[in-house]
Every structure is written in C-alpha cells, then in structure tokens.
Coordinates of C-alpha atoms in Angstrom, one line a residue:
X1354 CA -0.6 -0.1 0.3
X1355 CA 1.8 3.5 -1.2
X1356 CA 1.6 7.0 0.7
X1357 CA -0.7 8.4 -1.1
X1358 CA -3.6 5.6 -0.5
X1359 CA -2.6 5.7 3.4
X1360 CA -3.5 9.7 2.5
X1361 CA -6.8 8.7 1.0
X1362 CA -7.8 6.0 3.6
X1363 CA -7.6 8.6 6.4
X1364 CA -9.1 11.6 4.0
X1365 CA -11.8 9.7 3.6
X1366 CA -12.1 8.3 7.2
X1367 CA -11.4 12.3 8.3
X1368 CA -14.4 12.0 6.4
X1369 CA -17.0 9.5 7.8
X1370 CA -15.2 11.2 11.3
X1371 CA -16.5 14.1 10.6
X1372 CA -19.7 13.6 8.9
X1373 CA -21.2 11.4 11.5
X1374 CA -19.5 13.9 14.3
X1375 CA -21.8 16.9 12.9
X1376 CA -18.5 18.5 11.9
X1377 CA -19.0 21.3 9.2
X1378 CA -15.5 19.8 8.2
X1379 CA -12.7 17.9 8.7
X1380 CA -9.4 18.2 9.8
X1381 CA -7.4 19.6 7.6
X1382 CA -4.7 17.2 6.1
X1383 CA -0.6 18.6 6.4
X1384 CA 1.6 18.1 3.8
X1385 CA 3.2 15.0 2.6
X1386 CA 6.6 16.9 4.2
X1387 CA 5.8 16.9 7.7
X1388 CA 7.1 14.1 9.4
X1389 CA 4.5 14.2 12.2
X1390 CA 1.4 14.8 9.7
X1391 CA 0.6 11.2 9.5
X1392 CA 0.7 10.2 12.9
X1393 CA -1.0 13.4 13.6
X1394 CA -3.7 12.4 11.4
X1395 CA -4.3 9.0 12.9
X1396 CA -4.4 10.4 16.1
X1397 CA -7.0 12.7 15.4
X1398 CA -8.7 10.0 14.5
X1399 CA -9.2 7.7 17.0
X1400 CA -9.8 10.8 19.5
X1401 CA -13.4 11.1 17.0
X1402 CA -13.4 7.2 17.7
X1403 CA -13.7 7.8 20.8
X1404 CA -15.7 10.7 20.8
X1405 CA -18.6 9.3 19.6
X1406 CA -17.5 6.1 21.2
X1407 CA -17.9 7.8 24.6
X1408 CA -21.8 10.2 23.6
X1409 CA -22.6 6.8 22.1
X1410 CA -22.3 5.7 26.0
X1411 CA -23.9 8.7 28.0
X1412 CA -26.9 8.7 25.2
X1413 CA -27.3 5.4 26.7
X1414 CA -26.7 5.6 30.1
X1415 CA -29.0 8.6 30.1
X1416 CA -31.9 7.4 28.2
X1417 CA -31.7 4.2 30.5
X1418 CA -31.7 7.2 33.1
X1419 CA -34.8 8.3 31.8
X1420 CA -33.6 11.9 32.1
X1421 CA -36.5 13.9 29.5
X1422 CA -35.0 14.5 26.2
X1423 CA -33.1 11.6 24.7
X1424 CA -35.1 9.5 22.5
X1425 CA -34.6 6.3 21.1
X1426 CA -34.2 7.0 17.5
X1427 CA -31.0 9.0 19.0
X1428 CA -29.7 6.6 20.8
X1429 CA -29.7 4.5 18.2
X1430 CA -28.0 6.8 15.8
X1431 CA -25.4 7.4 18.4
X1432 CA -24.1 4.0 18.6
X1433 CA -24.6 3.1 15.1
X1434 CA -22.4 6.1 13.8
X1435 CA -20.1 4.9 17.2
X1436 CA -19.8 2.1 16.0
X1437 CA -18.9 2.5 12.2
X1438 CA -16.9 4.9 12.8
X1439 CA -14.9 2.1 15.1
X1440 CA -14.9 -0.9 12.6
X1441 CA -13.5 2.0 10.2
X1442 CA -10.7 2.2 12.7
X1443 CA -10.2 -1.0 13.3
X1444 CA -10.8 -1.5 9.1
X1445 CA -7.8 1.2 8.9
X1446 CA -5.4 -0.3 11.4
X1447 CA -6.0 -4.9 9.5
X1448 CA -4.6 -2.1 6.4
X1449 CA -2.1 -0.7 8.5
X1450 CA -0.2 -4.1 9.2
X1451 CA -1.2 -5.1 6.6
X1452 CA 1.4 -2.6 4.9
X1453 CA 4.0 -2.6 7.6
X1454 CA 4.3 -6.3 7.5
X1455 CA 4.9 -6.5 3.8
X1456 CA 7.7 -3.7 4.3
X1457 CA 9.5 -5.9 7.1
X1458 CA 9.1 -9.7 3.8
X1459 CA 10.8 -6.9 1.3
X1460 CA 13.9 -8.1 0.3
X1461 CA 16.7 -5.3 0.5

C-alpha cells in the first residue's frame, strides 16, 4: 500500500468521522513533507472515534435513566455512528498492519 493510498484512506476516514460527529468539515491533512502529519491525522481520527464511543455511552445511560429530551432514535443513531466509526478504525488498522508486514518482508 503506497503513501498516497494510505493518505486517501485517512482522508475518507476523516470525512466520515467529521460527518458522523456533526462537524462542518474534517481537519485538513498536513503537507506530505511534514513527518508528523501521518501521526497527527491518525491520532485525530482515533480521538474522534473515542469521542463518538463516549457520546454513545452517555446517551445510552441518559436514556436508561429516563432523562427528559433523550429519544430512543437518537440513542440508536449515536450507537450506529460509533459502531461504524470503530469498524472503520479497525479496518484502517488492519490495512496498516498488512502494509507494515509487506514492507518488512521486502528484500533489500
């Protein structure tokens, strides 16, 4: 998997996470020359996934406690957003592990 493919996957992940989180747009990707760009993008994506998981958990607890203003459909939507974001994060991790293994198996 090339660097441009990885950056493309991360850009898609940011767009989906931004849409799932309700933000107007995802944070722009830093220049390819920036060594910390990949790490920063990956960290931001994981933080968004964590935020969606936390929001989903909070809404579930609020609904179970019977708090006013918390509707079942909102709880279910938040749960699905968190689930989809988590699954996408797992898929990105799997792709990165496979790319790492491919690089390690290359003969120099």
